[in-house]
């Protein structure tokens, strides 16, 4: 732990951060590159070397930009937007918003009447600037010897061929296209091809079941579905085309027929001959697309024309079709990518998310390509053929920015350090985390072991709805605290409100809301503007409500505590499941934990904790007591779990999200109400859990 003069200088400037009532609370700071983060929750300061090369190199620089972004959003964002190509400039208003249900319909518009095209800005613009030979995509398959690459020029040619094919089969501006593909290069190609002709893509994560796919198809009624015959995931082969077939049968039964299914032949997984086929409806991608010209005129669209629909689950009912439009989303994803990862042209960037989720939309495809970055698209599983695969890929491509989810960090952490340390990883300079709060012990492992104490971690808080990062560290600008997403991005005005929707200031906890619109905000739920208003704007009139709980510390740092629907109320105490989990996994023998509320006779709700253990550690009565004691010690006796349920694995989606819905049912012994388990990465986990229910 170091307290240098640089540190003191930083602490001084901290006082000027938003809500920064004073100096950093901890004086035991760690400086990037000079020491590892210890067990205390010490802040980690950027080193002078890192800061000197960073885009935002001091708290003061951040403050100046932040101040302007909220005092003059129109000026701030139109300056940034001007660096993109617009066929026609937006009207002078820049933006128009109403976030207050009491004042009428909720409305958000940015750069209205400006015409542009996001595909043009992501590809042609770089090529015209002479950067066409730069690698746009490195593709890495399921097996380490499967790979490929495309330069910007090659990528554009592929996008244009597909765009021409889509036009040829009658897809027009505004038409929906469903994309059900794994992480092949064809997935971003398909997204960009739609964008090029003004069609609205809706990517459905290729781990969704036929029923879920059918539901989405029936909601947006596409002219065509793009898919592939099969995909390998680890050692399994999944027949994606069969899933599409069943979904399309289901749709036809419900009066929604899709006439065309363009199928990419993924030879490494399955040959053509072995693929079920319906003549007339099914077409092999490779048979037709390559015959089309590799140049395709751009369809110039209004900034507020829809770019894509992405279905996300609500707390109840059918999935919500989150709708994003073109101009604001373009400017926002590009800008957040650049600053939150301190992106520079030589960087090699890898985000482990699948394009089936918002992270893959904004930070595999659009954000990076809009910056002219080199992106890795990885089709396989991060633990195949061994838990060292990620670091093998990092070394193979000399990855400099690595962006992943806490759940992956924790599951790799569980395998032991040797799988990490046997690889060099010396190319890495920035790490990122997304999807859930990252518990401090996983943060430290990521920082110390993966990053060797050399890489800042951008813990980015955002949502499908927000389009891009909302609260995120800017590496090099200010100290980080393990587990905190730190401070708001430019133009974002987060507020914490109480039960009644009243803003609370200073050091406090509350519901996280956003006060003003930002360019990347979603504009509606497809076909259901009323649900949009009810879910997000009615709970706290005047604000966008995120659905997350959050606290702010005395330095002004934000600490996300999880969905408020995941908050447990035990004897009148509100306990974030994430808090209890973080405590449990801080025990050296606990690898992962998932906590849910269960009905409790006396306390209202009790805490039910599923835990997985570090490889090789047996579960015992002694360990159970130890885990409970750890929680008592870290949070308080009221937070001690009522039940520890030892689990060999937790039910997760392919993107790594723990399916709490299923855990709640198991905890409540409602075993006949488990619902759809088909999207789990490994559905057999559920049976194992049930078998262990009373152990
Ligand atoms: C959670 C994923 C804490 C949060 C981009 C949010 C996070 C939900 C973080 C959105 C983070 C995402 N720290 N919580 N860094 N990132 N979340 O729509 O609860 O799949 O509301 O978007 O994930 O999930 P979504």
XYZ file of C-alpha atoms and ligand atoms in Angstrom:
720
model
C 0.000 0.000 0.000
C 1.328 3.303 -1.083
C 0.624 6.877 -0.226
C 2.706 8.836 -2.706
C 2.457 12.455 -3.631
C 0.650 11.399 -6.802
C -1.878 9.661 -4.648
C -2.400 12.760 -2.569
C -2.785 14.861 -5.690
C -5.465 12.453 -6.880
C -7.211 12.546 -3.563
C -7.259 16.332 -3.728
C -8.950 16.286 -7.075
C -11.451 13.705 -5.884
C -13.070 16.437 -3.887
C -14.246 17.971 -7.118
C -16.093 14.919 -8.431
C -19.900 14.986 -8.487
C -21.272 14.436 -5.017
C -17.638 14.147 -3.917
C -18.210 15.529 -0.509
C -14.673 14.974 0.504
C -11.538 12.985 0.197
C -11.344 9.302 -0.497
C -12.329 7.422 2.576
C -9.429 4.986 2.397
C -5.880 6.117 2.574
C -4.448 2.696 1.815
C -4.371 2.967 -1.913
C -2.876 0.657 -4.466
C -1.297 2.122 -7.559
C -1.829 0.362 -10.842
C 1.220 -1.640 -11.854
C 2.974 -1.202 -8.520
C 1.211 -3.589 -6.164
C -1.608 -6.080 -5.982
C -4.948 -5.204 -4.451
C -5.019 -6.515 -0.921
C -7.868 -8.033 0.994
C -9.010 -4.651 2.198
C -11.329 -2.746 -0.098
C -8.532 -0.447 -1.062
C -9.039 1.948 -3.920
C -6.838 1.302 -6.920
C -5.277 4.394 -8.446
C -4.214 4.680 -12.038
C -0.457 4.934 -12.345
C 0.950 8.183 -13.716
C 2.122 6.212 -16.771
C -1.309 4.851 -17.490
C -2.970 8.210 -16.947
C -0.471 9.995 -19.151
C -1.485 7.927 -22.166
C -5.216 7.792 -21.319
C -7.921 9.638 -23.253
C -9.251 11.004 -19.989
C -6.227 11.387 -17.813
C -7.378 13.121 -14.656
C -10.438 13.632 -12.493
C -10.328 17.271 -13.526
C -10.550 16.465 -17.210
C -13.502 14.180 -16.539
C -15.165 16.859 -14.443
C -14.834 19.499 -17.126
C -16.309 17.244 -19.767
C -19.015 15.905 -17.476
C -20.050 19.384 -16.439
C -20.419 20.504 -20.011
C -22.290 17.298 -20.954
C -25.023 17.918 -18.402
C -25.164 21.699 -18.611
C -25.171 21.806 -22.383
C -26.171 18.349 -23.660
C -27.094 19.702 -27.077
C -23.685 21.273 -27.597
C -21.758 18.385 -26.087
C -23.442 15.666 -28.132
C -23.698 17.574 -31.382
C -19.938 18.198 -31.285
C -19.383 14.450 -30.930
C -22.031 13.583 -33.522
C -20.310 15.839 -36.037
C -17.432 13.396 -36.310
C -19.807 10.873 -37.927
C -21.069 10.985 -41.467
C -24.545 12.453 -41.906
C -26.109 12.653 -45.316
C -28.174 15.511 -43.975
C -27.658 17.323 -40.698
C -30.208 17.079 -37.885
C -32.572 19.903 -37.161
C -31.089 22.491 -34.846
C -32.953 21.170 -31.811
C -30.518 18.249 -31.309
C -32.878 16.539 -28.889
C -36.410 16.556 -27.606
C -37.629 14.759 -24.534
C -40.478 14.213 -22.173
C -39.737 11.805 -19.346
C -42.670 12.933 -17.216
C -45.856 10.891 -17.536
C -47.780 13.743 -15.977
C -46.874 15.958 -18.912
C -48.077 13.517 -21.548
C -46.653 10.750 -23.693
C -43.074 9.781 -22.994
C -40.928 10.826 -25.915
C -37.213 10.780 -26.612
C -35.663 11.957 -29.873
C -32.073 12.729 -30.767
C -30.687 14.278 -33.944
C -34.148 14.108 -35.517
C -34.332 14.842 -39.232
C -30.670 14.067 -39.569
C -30.150 11.267 -42.073
C -27.352 8.765 -41.741
C -26.566 5.052 -41.845
C -24.821 3.170 -39.052
C -23.357 0.542 -41.394
C -21.825 3.291 -43.519
C -20.320 4.844 -40.411
C -19.043 1.496 -39.121
C -17.456 0.340 -42.389
C -17.327 2.634 -45.445
C -16.173 5.630 -43.424
C -13.017 3.821 -42.291
C -12.329 2.385 -45.725
C -12.676 5.797 -47.336
C -10.171 7.115 -44.817
C -7.643 4.554 -46.070
C -8.033 2.004 -43.293
C -9.678 -0.719 -45.376
C -6.845 -3.200 -44.854
C -7.136 -3.142 -41.085
C -8.555 -6.346 -39.576
C -12.155 -5.755 -38.537
C -12.910 -9.230 -37.211
C -10.798 -12.129 -36.024
C -13.022 -15.135 -35.710
C -12.133 -17.982 -33.356
C -14.164 -21.187 -33.560
C -15.120 -23.764 -30.992
C -11.833 -25.616 -31.485
C -8.531 -23.775 -31.122
C -7.487 -24.587 -34.683
C -10.576 -23.038 -36.263
C -10.158 -19.388 -37.081
C -10.636 -16.744 -39.721
C -10.356 -13.016 -40.291
C -11.819 -10.195 -42.336
C -10.415 -6.776 -43.102
C -12.779 -3.807 -43.153
C -12.860 -4.002 -46.964
C -13.642 -7.729 -46.913
C -16.280 -7.287 -44.245
C -17.999 -4.572 -46.253
C -18.058 -6.822 -49.333
C -19.752 -9.609 -47.370
C -22.235 -7.201 -45.805
C -23.104 -5.793 -49.236
C -23.669 -9.225 -50.795
C -26.095 -10.153 -48.050
C -27.767 -6.735 -48.175
C -28.284 -7.177 -51.921
C -29.744 -10.628 -51.387
C -32.138 -9.306 -48.735
C -33.294 -6.563 -51.094
C -33.685 -9.139 -53.853
C -36.066 -11.234 -51.752
C -38.137 -8.169 -50.948
C -36.842 -6.944 -47.608
C -37.399 -3.178 -47.479
C -36.673 -0.326 -45.136
C -38.591 -0.819 -41.882
C -39.113 -4.587 -42.363
C -38.151 -6.883 -39.504
C -35.542 -9.623 -39.954
C -35.032 -12.335 -37.344
C -31.450 -13.498 -36.883
C -30.926 -16.759 -35.016
C -27.222 -17.434 -35.357
C -24.329 -18.421 -33.111
C -21.142 -16.354 -32.946
C -20.069 -16.869 -36.535
C -18.833 -13.867 -38.512
C -22.170 -14.111 -40.302
C -23.910 -12.786 -37.182
C -22.418 -9.279 -37.195
C -22.497 -9.427 -41.003
C -26.247 -10.033 -40.869
C -26.813 -7.194 -38.408
C -24.834 -4.762 -40.556
C -26.542 -5.902 -43.770
C -29.948 -5.145 -42.256
C -28.743 -1.768 -41.036
C -27.363 -0.965 -44.480
C -30.786 -1.282 -46.120
C -32.774 0.166 -43.235
C -34.281 -3.180 -42.211
C -34.844 -3.733 -38.481
C -32.907 -6.679 -37.126
C -34.002 -8.704 -34.178
C -31.314 -11.077 -33.032
C -32.579 -13.955 -30.931
C -29.864 -15.554 -28.827
C -29.203 -18.981 -30.313
C -29.606 -20.619 -26.943
C -33.324 -19.811 -26.834
C -35.777 -22.657 -27.303
C -38.129 -23.084 -30.243
C -41.004 -21.708 -28.183
C -39.150 -18.549 -27.242
C -38.049 -18.081 -30.824
C -41.609 -18.583 -32.061
C -42.912 -16.034 -29.590
C -40.469 -13.434 -30.889
C -41.192 -14.246 -34.522
C -44.910 -13.847 -33.929
C -44.375 -10.528 -32.223
C -42.335 -8.854 -34.968
C -43.490 -10.824 -38.054
C -40.282 -10.960 -40.096
C -40.146 -11.628 -43.845
C -37.155 -13.893 -43.374
C -35.253 -15.795 -40.707
C -31.456 -16.065 -40.931
C -29.900 -19.064 -39.232
C -27.355 -21.864 -39.641
C -27.723 -25.616 -39.647
C -25.834 -26.413 -36.464
C -23.258 -25.238 -33.977
C -20.715 -26.923 -31.690
C -20.645 -25.817 -28.105
C -17.837 -27.430 -26.245
C -18.266 -31.105 -27.051
C -21.971 -30.855 -27.982
C -23.503 -30.337 -31.422
C -26.713 -28.312 -31.423
C -29.030 -28.566 -34.397
C -30.140 -24.958 -34.643
C -32.031 -25.435 -37.876
C -34.241 -28.084 -36.207
C -35.109 -25.538 -33.530
C -36.004 -22.974 -36.195
C -38.116 -25.619 -37.981
C -40.182 -26.269 -34.861
C -40.526 -22.559 -34.187
C -41.760 -21.934 -37.724
C -44.306 -24.779 -37.446
C -45.561 -23.198 -34.247
C -45.813 -19.796 -35.941
C -47.719 -21.190 -38.919
C -50.202 -22.814 -36.533
C -50.789 -19.374 -35.092
C -51.337 -17.763 -38.455
C -47.873 -16.242 -38.828
C -46.025 -17.887 -41.701
C -42.467 -16.991 -42.574
C -41.767 -17.801 -46.206
C -37.995 -17.834 -46.206
C -35.277 -19.346 -44.045
C -31.743 -18.495 -45.168
C -29.460 -21.130 -43.674
C -25.718 -20.832 -43.367
C -23.916 -24.151 -43.682
C -21.669 -24.390 -40.648
C -19.571 -27.216 -42.024
C -17.492 -27.800 -38.948
C -20.668 -28.726 -37.069
C -22.862 -30.528 -39.606
C -22.902 -31.269 -43.325
C -25.673 -30.216 -45.677
C -26.792 -33.758 -46.265
C -27.571 -34.293 -42.607
C -29.688 -31.126 -42.349
C -33.489 -31.383 -42.474
C -34.810 -29.318 -45.331
C -38.066 -27.836 -46.556
C -37.827 -27.016 -50.242
C -39.305 -23.710 -51.221
C -38.802 -22.197 -47.788
C -35.214 -23.115 -46.972
C -32.266 -21.713 -48.912
C -28.555 -22.367 -48.364
C -26.774 -19.083 -47.660
C -23.652 -20.154 -49.567
C -25.721 -21.052 -52.662
C -27.225 -17.634 -53.129
C -25.526 -14.827 -51.223
C -22.139 -15.100 -52.902
C -23.744 -14.552 -56.321
C -24.754 -11.015 -55.410
C -22.580 -7.962 -56.096
C -20.253 -6.879 -53.316
C -21.314 -3.267 -53.549
C -24.648 -2.080 -52.240
C -26.024 1.429 -52.066
C -26.696 2.705 -48.578
C -30.261 3.442 -47.509
C -30.098 6.798 -45.742
C -32.456 6.722 -42.788
C -33.724 9.255 -40.314
C -31.847 9.358 -37.048
C -35.067 8.252 -35.342
C -35.779 5.346 -37.705
C -35.617 1.997 -35.894
C -32.316 0.131 -36.008
C -33.175 -2.976 -34.041
C -35.496 -4.753 -31.696
C -34.108 -6.847 -28.904
C -36.362 -8.888 -26.697
C -35.610 -8.883 -23.029
C -37.477 -10.520 -20.195
C -39.659 -8.495 -17.917
C -40.477 -9.460 -14.377
C -43.692 -10.995 -15.656
C -45.460 -11.758 -18.891
C -44.187 -11.904 -22.408
C -40.767 -10.642 -23.426
C -40.471 -6.949 -24.130
C -39.252 -5.820 -27.541
C -36.819 -3.051 -26.661
C -36.585 -0.698 -29.632
C -33.472 1.293 -30.439
C -33.226 3.892 -33.172
C -30.295 4.868 -35.347
C -28.548 8.188 -34.747
C -28.472 8.496 -30.976
C -27.578 4.834 -30.530
C -24.728 5.206 -33.014
C -23.229 8.237 -31.324
C -23.704 6.804 -27.841
C -22.306 3.295 -28.327
C -19.268 4.627 -30.167
C -18.513 7.267 -27.545
C -18.993 5.027 -24.522
C -16.816 2.323 -26.103
C -14.029 4.774 -26.789
C -13.844 6.340 -23.336
C -14.763 3.467 -21.025
C -12.109 1.211 -22.549
C -9.660 4.006 -23.333
C -9.692 2.685 -26.879
C -6.833 3.523 -29.280
C -6.336 2.368 -32.854
C -3.745 -0.381 -32.141
C -5.966 -2.100 -29.562
C -7.221 -5.644 -30.087
C -10.558 -5.944 -28.393
C -12.406 -9.004 -27.173
C -15.834 -9.022 -25.610
C -16.987 -12.505 -24.617
C -20.697 -11.646 -24.898
C -22.901 -13.208 -27.538
C -24.510 -10.892 -30.114
C -27.825 -12.353 -28.949
C -27.691 -9.955 -26.005
C -27.384 -6.181 -25.840
C -23.712 -6.395 -24.889
C -23.022 -8.133 -28.180
C -25.021 -5.514 -30.090
C -23.397 -2.460 -28.571
C -19.949 -3.779 -27.707
C -19.175 -6.591 -30.143
C -20.690 -5.096 -33.260
C -21.574 -1.404 -33.280
C -19.451 0.416 -30.684
C -16.113 -1.150 -31.688
C -16.665 -1.101 -35.465
C -17.824 2.509 -35.340
C -14.410 3.222 -33.818
C -12.629 1.215 -36.513
C -11.470 -1.341 -33.954
C -10.271 -4.923 -34.421
C -12.762 -7.212 -32.728
C -12.635 -10.882 -31.794
C -15.752 -12.943 -32.410
C -15.584 -16.201 -30.460
C -17.936 -19.031 -31.245
C -16.877 -21.500 -28.583
C -17.272 -21.988 -24.863
C -14.783 -20.233 -22.564
C -13.862 -23.473 -20.785
C -13.394 -25.620 -23.881
C -11.148 -27.489 -24.338
C -9.808 -26.279 -20.982
C -10.440 -23.492 -18.471
C -7.374 -21.751 -19.932
C -9.065 -21.102 -23.297
C -9.692 -17.399 -22.720
C -6.046 -16.708 -21.984
C -4.977 -18.857 -24.898
C -7.084 -16.580 -27.120
C -5.724 -13.473 -25.401
C -2.174 -14.602 -26.212
C -3.002 -15.796 -29.728
C -4.414 -12.439 -30.842
C -2.514 -10.218 -28.394
C -5.765 -8.948 -26.931
C -5.385 -5.592 -25.203
C -8.955 -5.018 -23.965
C -10.881 -7.930 -22.483
C -14.537 -7.454 -21.553
C -16.526 -10.159 -19.804
C -19.050 -10.970 -17.076
C -18.424 -11.511 -13.359
C -19.904 -14.968 -13.609
C -17.194 -16.038 -16.021
C -14.575 -14.470 -13.800
C -15.884 -16.435 -10.835
C -16.156 -19.710 -12.659
C -12.595 -19.425 -13.921
C -11.431 -18.351 -10.511
C -12.818 -21.605 -9.235
C -10.622 -23.636 -11.554
C -7.480 -22.311 -9.923
C -4.815 -19.815 -10.915
C -2.660 -22.242 -12.915
C -5.049 -22.065 -15.855
C -4.374 -18.352 -16.000
C -0.739 -18.091 -15.069
C 0.439 -20.612 -17.648
C -0.361 -17.969 -20.296
C 1.523 -14.727 -20.742
C -1.415 -12.240 -20.998
C 1.104 -9.450 -21.261
C -0.791 -7.730 -24.086
C -3.714 -6.942 -21.743
C -4.104 -3.337 -20.634
C -7.798 -2.828 -19.814
C -10.325 -5.291 -18.371
C -14.093 -4.896 -18.309
C -17.033 -6.378 -16.475
C -20.774 -6.290 -17.132
C -24.087 -7.914 -16.344
C -24.258 -7.984 -12.595
C -22.457 -6.396 -9.710
C -18.939 -7.793 -9.502
C -18.212 -8.844 -5.966
C -14.977 -7.430 -4.551
C -13.260 -10.809 -4.251
C -13.880 -11.605 -7.942
C -12.807 -8.066 -8.785
C -9.535 -8.566 -6.966
C -8.908 -11.930 -8.582
C -9.575 -10.417 -12.021
C -7.309 -7.514 -11.208
C -4.503 -9.405 -9.433
C -4.396 -12.708 -11.276
C -5.771 -12.038 -14.765
C -4.510 -8.481 -15.039
C -1.345 -9.007 -12.989
C -2.081 -5.768 -11.184
C -1.446 -3.886 -14.440
C -4.961 -3.345 -15.834
C -7.762 -1.099 -14.656
C -11.189 -2.751 -14.617
C -14.121 -0.996 -16.243
C -17.124 -2.241 -14.325
C -19.825 -0.953 -16.665
C -23.365 -0.583 -15.391
C -26.031 -0.393 -18.071
C -29.028 -2.259 -19.492
C -30.647 -3.465 -22.699
C -32.830 -0.391 -22.372
C -29.998 2.104 -22.003
C -28.212 1.041 -25.201
C -24.799 1.806 -23.755
C -22.798 2.364 -20.571
C -24.384 4.619 -17.958
C -22.151 4.356 -14.917
C -18.616 3.254 -15.609
C -15.004 3.838 -14.682
C -12.918 5.731 -17.222
C -9.524 4.041 -16.935
C -6.783 6.469 -16.096
C -9.130 9.171 -14.905
C -9.828 8.326 -11.300
C -9.315 5.675 -8.609
C -11.415 2.549 -8.674
C -12.946 0.723 -5.755
C -13.413 -3.019 -6.179
C -17.124 -3.643 -6.712
C -18.151 -0.086 -7.565
C -19.146 0.956 -11.077
C -17.817 4.369 -9.964
C -19.268 7.488 -11.628
C -21.705 8.446 -14.396
C -20.714 8.596 -18.027
C -20.908 11.932 -19.857
C -24.448 13.223 -20.143
C -25.899 10.747 -17.653
C -27.622 12.150 -14.589
C -28.260 9.324 -12.166
C -30.365 9.992 -9.113
C -31.322 7.847 -6.180
C -34.926 8.146 -5.074
C -36.762 6.815 -2.071
C -39.998 4.785 -2.010
C -42.031 7.902 -2.728
C -39.898 8.935 -5.663
C -38.193 11.761 -3.818
C -34.563 12.384 -4.755
C -32.105 11.713 -1.967
C -28.687 13.304 -1.810
C -25.216 12.523 -0.581
C -24.334 9.203 0.965
C -27.462 7.054 0.702
C -29.228 4.049 -0.832
C -32.269 4.089 -3.062
C -33.807 3.256 -6.399
C -31.581 4.130 -9.275
C -33.291 6.449 -11.734
C -32.083 8.667 -14.557
C -33.193 12.252 -14.770
C -32.638 13.267 -18.386
C -32.561 11.426 -21.659
C -29.289 10.318 -23.241
C -28.741 9.558 -26.918
C -28.632 5.749 -26.528
C -31.915 5.421 -24.641
C -34.563 3.027 -26.008
C -37.542 4.796 -27.495
C -40.365 2.362 -26.862
C -41.316 -1.274 -26.375
C -42.268 -2.544 -29.790
C -46.006 -2.361 -30.242
C -46.606 -1.471 -26.605
C -45.787 2.123 -25.733
C -48.125 1.865 -22.793
C -46.118 -0.911 -21.197
C -43.000 1.208 -21.807
C -44.507 4.052 -19.819
C -45.919 1.805 -17.114
C -42.764 -0.181 -16.488
C -40.162 2.521 -16.708
C -41.704 5.941 -16.212
C -44.741 5.524 -13.975
C -43.051 4.079 -10.870
C -41.268 7.402 -10.204
C -42.846 10.163 -12.300
C -40.322 12.429 -13.946
C -37.612 9.780 -14.108
C -36.543 6.704 -16.025
C -36.581 3.897 -13.466
C -33.859 1.296 -13.944
C -35.263 -1.420 -11.712
C -31.984 -1.517 -9.809
C -31.165 -0.670 -6.255
C -28.032 1.319 -5.624
C -26.095 3.170 -2.993
C -23.766 6.124 -3.208
C -20.800 6.460 -0.893
C -19.276 9.589 0.508
C -16.920 9.946 -2.434
C -19.905 9.940 -4.787
C -19.211 6.422 -6.093
C -22.158 4.277 -7.114
C -22.524 0.714 -5.849
C -25.181 -1.321 -7.634
C -26.909 -3.771 -5.325
C -28.928 -5.726 -7.877
C -32.465 -5.714 -9.191
C -34.932 -4.486 -6.697
C -36.991 -7.520 -7.549
C -34.132 -9.542 -6.105
C -34.139 -7.720 -2.816
C -35.083 -9.850 0.145
C -36.903 -8.454 3.094
C -35.921 -10.321 6.228
C -37.597 -9.202 9.420
C -38.002 -5.766 7.928
C -34.379 -5.599 6.764
C -33.830 -5.153 3.120
C -30.955 -7.335 1.980
C -29.529 -7.308 -1.540
C -28.980 -10.851 -2.708
C -25.741 -9.565 -4.214
C -24.521 -8.468 -0.796
C -25.011 -11.916 0.717
C -23.455 -13.565 -2.321
C -20.454 -11.339 -2.152
C -19.988 -12.269 1.477
C -20.301 -15.990 0.764
C -17.853 -15.980 -2.110
C -15.371 -14.093 -0.006
C -14.946 -17.385 1.860
C -11.918 -19.037 0.268
C -13.758 -22.324 -0.268
C -16.834 -20.842 -1.913
C -16.626 -20.424 -5.690
C -20.052 -19.055 -6.484
C -23.208 -18.241 -4.635
C -26.766 -17.414 -5.626
C -29.197 -16.200 -3.021
C -32.970 -16.086 -3.276
C -35.763 -15.232 -0.884
C -38.034 -17.945 0.473
C -41.170 -17.630 2.509
C -40.388 -17.715 6.188
C -42.948 -18.103 8.943
C -41.359 -15.707 11.366
C -39.239 -13.350 9.334
C -41.457 -12.875 6.322
C -38.681 -13.925 4.021
C -35.705 -16.093 4.699
C -32.419 -16.237 2.846
C -31.766 -19.347 0.823
C -28.247 -19.652 -0.516
C -27.051 -21.953 -3.249
C -23.283 -22.343 -3.187
C -20.701 -24.026 -5.351
C -17.323 -24.837 -3.886
C -13.794 -24.432 -5.103
C -12.616 -27.525 -7.007
C -11.607 -30.325 -4.683
C -13.194 -28.939 -1.500
C -15.779 -31.296 0.028
C -18.974 -29.947 1.538
C -19.285 -30.479 5.279
C -21.305 -29.354 8.271
C -18.308 -27.398 9.450
C -18.069 -25.528 6.166
C -21.793 -24.758 6.269
C -21.378 -23.112 9.666
C -18.326 -21.291 8.462
C -20.184 -19.848 5.485
C -23.013 -18.618 7.680
C -20.538 -17.089 10.063
C -18.808 -15.311 7.194
C -22.084 -13.626 6.236
C -22.879 -12.757 9.865
C -19.458 -11.227 10.167
C -19.533 -9.257 6.973
C -23.094 -7.962 6.916
C -24.766 -8.706 10.231
C -26.675 -11.467 11.979
C -29.902 -10.472 10.211
C -28.322 -11.400 6.908
C -27.228 -14.901 7.908
C -28.614 -17.433 5.427
C -31.330 -19.700 6.745
C -30.358 -22.412 4.358
C -27.185 -23.342 2.550
C -27.840 -25.603 -0.386
C -24.632 -27.124 -1.706
C -24.658 -27.305 -5.492
C -22.220 -28.846 -7.961
C -23.195 -26.140 -10.475
C -25.697 -23.308 -10.864
C -28.275 -23.045 -13.650
C -27.015 -20.433 -16.079
C -27.957 -19.149 -19.478
C -25.368 -19.482 -22.199
C -24.443 -15.871 -21.591
C -23.644 -16.809 -18.048
C -26.562 -15.274 -16.191
C -27.715 -17.280 -13.227
C -31.392 -18.195 -13.637
C -32.743 -17.156 -10.272
C -36.288 -17.920 -11.346
C -35.387 -21.604 -11.269
C -33.509 -21.324 -7.989
C -36.478 -19.629 -6.344
C -38.701 -22.519 -7.380
C -36.235 -25.100 -6.110
C -35.814 -23.180 -2.869
C -39.594 -23.064 -2.497
C -39.838 -26.781 -3.424
C -42.161 -25.867 -6.283
C -40.482 -28.434 -8.439
C -43.362 -28.767 -10.887
C -43.183 -25.057 -11.684
C -39.620 -24.822 -12.911
C -40.686 -23.526 -16.326
C -38.535 -23.509 -19.432
C -35.056 -24.819 -18.682
C -34.081 -25.192 -22.338
C -32.043 -22.002 -22.490
C -29.697 -23.164 -19.761
C -26.090 -23.787 -20.691
C -26.428 -27.146 -18.934
C -29.996 -28.183 -18.084
C -28.806 -31.263 -16.143
C -27.640 -28.931 -13.370
C -31.262 -28.580 -12.341
C -31.742 -32.304 -11.686
C -28.538 -32.433 -9.667
C -29.745 -29.550 -7.562
C -33.085 -31.172 -6.917
C -31.382 -34.409 -5.948
C -29.316 -32.511 -3.397
C -32.253 -30.593 -2.044
C -32.102 -31.837 1.476
C -28.411 -32.291 1.899
C -27.467 -5.677 -14.139
C -26.799 -5.974 -19.564
C -24.232 -4.195 -11.540
C -28.432 -4.655 -13.594
C -25.858 -4.873 -20.028
C -29.201 -4.224 -14.822
C -25.248 -4.699 -13.523
C -29.264 -5.476 -15.607
C -24.087 -4.291 -14.234
C -29.387 -5.245 -17.078
C -22.958 -3.840 -13.472
C -25.605 -4.914 -15.634
N -23.086 -3.811 -12.137
N -25.313 -4.636 -12.195
N -21.805 -3.474 -14.036
N -24.348 -4.442 -15.538
N -26.154 -5.089 -14.435
O -30.499 -5.743 -19.810
O -29.303 -5.270 -12.664
O -29.112 -7.853 -19.759
O -30.481 -3.715 -14.524
O -28.092 -5.576 -19.798
O -28.037 -6.173 -15.325
O -29.265 -6.456 -17.763
P -29.305 -6.453 -19.333
